[in-house]
Coordinates of C-alpha atoms in Angstrom, one line a residue:
Chain A
X1 CA 122.5 96.3 124.9
X2 CA 124.9 96.0 121.8
X3 CA 123.8 97.5 118.5
X4 CA 123.7 95.5 115.2
X5 CA 127.1 94.2 114.1
X6 CA 128.3 93.6 110.7
X7 CA 131.4 91.8 109.7
X8 CA 133.7 92.3 107.8
X9 CA 133.6 96.0 107.8
X10 CA 135.7 96.1 104.5
X11 CA 136.1 93.6 101.8
X12 CA 137.9 93.8 98.5
X13 CA 137.1 91.0 95.9
X14 CA 137.7 90.2 92.4
X15 CA 135.2 90.0 89.6
X16 CA 133.7 86.4 89.3
X17 CA 134.3 85.7 92.9
X18 CA 131.7 85.3 95.7
X19 CA 131.3 86.8 99.1
X20 CA 129.4 86.2 102.2
X21 CA 128.6 89.1 104.5
X22 CA 127.4 88.5 108.3
X23 CA 124.9 90.5 110.4
X24 CA 124.4 90.0 114.0
X25 CA 121.1 91.8 115.1
X26 CA 120.4 93.4 118.4
X27 CA 119.6 90.9 121.1
X28 CA 115.8 89.9 120.8
X29 CA 115.3 91.1 117.5
X30 CA 113.8 88.8 115.1
X31 CA 113.7 90.7 111.7
X32 CA 116.9 91.3 109.8
X33 CA 116.9 93.5 106.4
X34 CA 119.6 93.9 103.8
X35 CA 120.3 97.1 101.8
X36 CA 122.6 98.0 99.1
X37 CA 123.7 101.5 99.1
X38 CA 125.5 103.3 96.3
X39 CA 125.9 106.9 95.5
X40 CA 123.9 106.7 92.4
X41 CA 121.0 104.5 93.6
X42 CA 120.8 105.3 97.2
X43 CA 119.4 102.5 99.5
X44 CA 117.8 99.7 97.6
X45 CA 116.1 97.0 99.5
X46 CA 117.6 93.5 99.1
X47 CA 115.6 91.2 101.4
X48 CA 114.1 90.6 104.9
X49 CA 114.1 87.9 107.1
X50 CA 111.8 87.0 110.1
X51 CA 112.2 84.0 112.0
X52 CA 114.4 82.2 109.5
X53 CA 111.9 82.9 106.7
X54 CA 112.4 85.4 103.8
X55 CA 109.4 87.5 103.9
X56 CA 110.3 90.3 101.3
X57 CA 112.6 90.4 98.5
X58 CA 113.7 93.4 96.5
X59 CA 114.4 93.6 92.6
X60 CA 117.9 92.2 92.7
X61 CA 119.1 89.1 90.6
X62 CA 119.5 85.6 91.8
X63 CA 123.3 86.1 92.5
X64 CA 122.1 87.7 95.8
X65 CA 120.9 85.5 98.3
X66 CA 120.6 85.3 102.1
X67 CA 119.7 83.3 105.1
X68 CA 118.7 83.7 108.7
X69 CA 119.7 81.3 111.5
X70 CA 117.9 80.3 114.7
X71 CA 119.7 82.8 116.8
X72 CA 118.5 85.6 114.2
X73 CA 122.2 86.1 112.7
X74 CA 121.8 86.6 109.1
X75 CA 124.3 86.1 106.3
X76 CA 124.2 87.7 102.8
X77 CA 125.8 85.9 99.8
X78 CA 126.6 87.5 96.5
X79 CA 127.9 84.9 93.9
X80 CA 129.8 85.7 90.5
X81 CA 130.7 89.3 91.7
X82 CA 130.4 92.1 89.1
X83 CA 131.9 95.6 89.4
X84 CA 128.6 97.1 89.7
X85 CA 128.2 95.1 93.1
X86 CA 130.8 97.6 94.8
X87 CA 128.6 99.3 97.6
X88 CA 128.2 99.7 101.1
X89 CA 125.7 96.7 102.4
X90 CA 123.7 97.7 105.2
X91 CA 121.8 95.4 107.7
X92 CA 119.0 96.6 109.8
X93 CA 117.3 94.8 112.7
X94 CA 113.9 95.2 114.0
X95 CA 112.1 93.9 117.2
X96 CA 109.0 92.6 115.5
X97 CA 109.3 93.2 111.9
X98 CA 106.0 94.8 111.6
X99 CA 105.6 98.1 109.5
X100 CA 105.9 100.5 112.6
X101 CA 108.9 99.0 114.0
X102 CA 112.1 101.2 114.0
X103 CA 114.9 99.6 111.9
X104 CA 118.3 99.8 113.7
X105 CA 121.2 99.9 111.3
X106 CA 124.6 98.5 111.6
X107 CA 127.6 100.2 110.4
X108 CA 127.8 98.6 107.0
X109 CA 130.2 96.5 105.0
X110 CA 132.1 98.2 102.3
X111 CA 132.5 95.8 99.4
X112 CA 134.8 96.7 96.7
X113 CA 134.8 94.6 93.6
X114 CA 138.1 95.0 91.3
Chain B
X1 CA 104.7 101.7 92.5
X2 CA 106.0 102.7 96.0
X3 CA 108.6 105.5 95.4
X4 CA 110.0 108.2 97.8
X5 CA 111.3 111.4 96.2
X6 CA 113.7 113.9 98.0
X7 CA 114.1 116.6 95.6
X8 CA 116.8 118.5 97.4
X9 CA 120.2 116.6 97.1
X10 CA 122.0 119.3 99.1
X11 CA 120.9 121.8 101.7
X12 CA 122.8 124.2 103.9
X13 CA 121.8 126.1 107.1
X14 CA 123.3 128.2 109.2
X15 CA 123.9 127.1 113.0
X16 CA 121.0 128.0 115.1
X17 CA 118.8 128.6 112.2
X18 CA 115.9 126.4 110.9
X19 CA 115.8 124.1 107.8
X20 CA 113.2 122.1 106.1
X21 CA 113.9 118.9 104.0
X22 CA 111.4 117.8 101.6
X23 CA 110.0 114.4 100.9
X24 CA 107.2 113.1 98.7
X25 CA 106.0 109.6 98.3
X26 CA 103.8 107.6 95.9
X27 CA 101.5 105.0 97.1
X28 CA 98.2 103.5 96.9
X29 CA 98.1 102.2 100.5
X30 CA 96.1 104.0 103.1
X31 CA 97.9 102.8 106.1
X32 CA 101.6 103.0 106.3
X33 CA 104.5 104.4 108.2
X34 CA 106.9 107.1 107.3
X35 CA 110.4 107.8 108.8
X36 CA 113.4 110.0 108.7
X37 CA 116.6 108.6 109.2
X38 CA 120.2 110.4 109.6
X39 CA 123.4 109.0 108.2
X40 CA 126.3 111.1 109.6
X41 CA 129.7 110.6 108.1
X42 CA 130.4 107.8 110.3
X43 CA 127.9 105.8 108.4
X44 CA 125.6 104.5 110.9
X45 CA 122.0 105.2 110.1
X46 CA 119.9 106.3 113.0
X47 CA 116.1 107.0 113.3
X48 CA 115.3 110.7 113.7
X49 CA 111.5 110.7 113.6
X50 CA 108.4 108.4 112.8
X51 CA 104.9 109.3 111.6
X52 CA 101.9 106.8 111.5
X53 CA 99.9 107.8 108.4
X54 CA 96.6 107.3 110.2
X55 CA 97.5 109.7 112.8
X56 CA 96.6 113.4 112.0
X57 CA 99.0 114.9 114.6
X58 CA 102.4 115.7 113.4
X59 CA 105.3 113.9 115.1
X60 CA 108.0 115.8 117.1
X61 CA 111.1 114.8 118.6
X62 CA 112.8 117.7 120.5
X63 CA 114.3 120.0 117.8
X64 CA 112.7 117.8 114.9
X65 CA 109.4 117.8 113.6
X66 CA 107.4 116.8 110.5
X67 CA 104.9 118.3 108.4
X68 CA 102.6 115.4 107.3
X69 CA 100.3 116.1 104.5
X70 CA 98.7 112.8 103.7
X71 CA 96.5 114.0 100.8
X72 CA 99.5 115.7 99.3
X73 CA 101.7 112.5 100.0
X74 CA 104.3 114.9 101.6
X75 CA 106.4 114.4 104.4
X76 CA 108.9 117.3 105.2
X77 CA 111.3 117.2 108.2
X78 CA 111.9 120.7 110.0
X79 CA 115.0 120.9 112.1
X80 CA 115.0 123.9 114.5
X81 CA 117.9 125.6 116.0
X82 CA 120.4 123.5 113.9
X83 CA 123.5 122.4 115.5
X84 CA 126.7 121.4 113.8
X85 CA 126.0 117.6 114.9
X86 CA 123.1 117.9 112.6
X87 CA 125.3 117.6 109.6
X88 CA 124.6 114.5 107.7
X89 CA 122.7 112.7 105.0
X90 CA 119.0 112.5 105.8
X91 CA 116.9 109.9 104.2
X92 CA 113.0 109.8 104.0
X93 CA 111.6 106.3 104.2
X94 CA 108.2 104.7 103.8
X95 CA 106.8 101.3 104.6
X96 CA 103.3 99.9 104.2
X97 CA 104.5 96.6 105.6
X98 CA 108.0 95.3 106.3
X99 CA 109.7 96.4 103.3
X100 CA 111.3 100.0 103.5
X101 CA 111.5 102.3 100.6
X102 CA 114.0 104.9 100.9
X103 CA 114.4 108.3 98.9
X104 CA 118.0 109.2 97.7
X105 CA 118.8 111.4 100.5
X106 CA 119.5 115.1 101.2
X107 CA 122.9 116.0 102.5
X108 CA 122.8 118.9 105.1
X109 CA 125.6 121.1 105.9
X110 CA 125.4 123.2 108.9
X111 CA 127.5 126.5 108.6
X112 CA 129.0 127.7 111.9

């Protein structure tokens, strides 16, 4: 069974631009979560989607948004990019999305904002 | 507030020896799950071990075991017979529901 895939793997953008990251969960998984990973802050939860509905949201500004499609694929969008948005963005999928479910992580998208 | 603290930013261990990574968490919930995830240099995070808070028995997975102290809100990971492939960043994670809270990680070096 294929793992979680994220595209693109690397991205370089300029301040003020917007970016869209994509995540394809493991087949059959209905929960998708997004995390921002930086050396200083570690992993910070962005949001979680389950069956196309946002169930949980972390403490990030409204410039960060996401959505989930009927096939469980998810996209994350960041508008008006800032230098501080440079990070590794990880996507994780889960079968049921309940609290005991293991999260399977993708390889991440490395975003660099210049 | 839900917080996870890993007080050891870096640890090292001799190959074949045992090492323990510490994790404490703060919660007012009585039922939750705890996890240890490993992130090798390739960056793909993988689950090492999972513990359900209402289970008294400590979880074990081959060379990996945990010491779960619910009253103390402590969840340490013991790696026995350390191998070179164990070198990675280890993250402790807590979830009372769908949202995961991660610690800042412990970088483990395995010395041949």
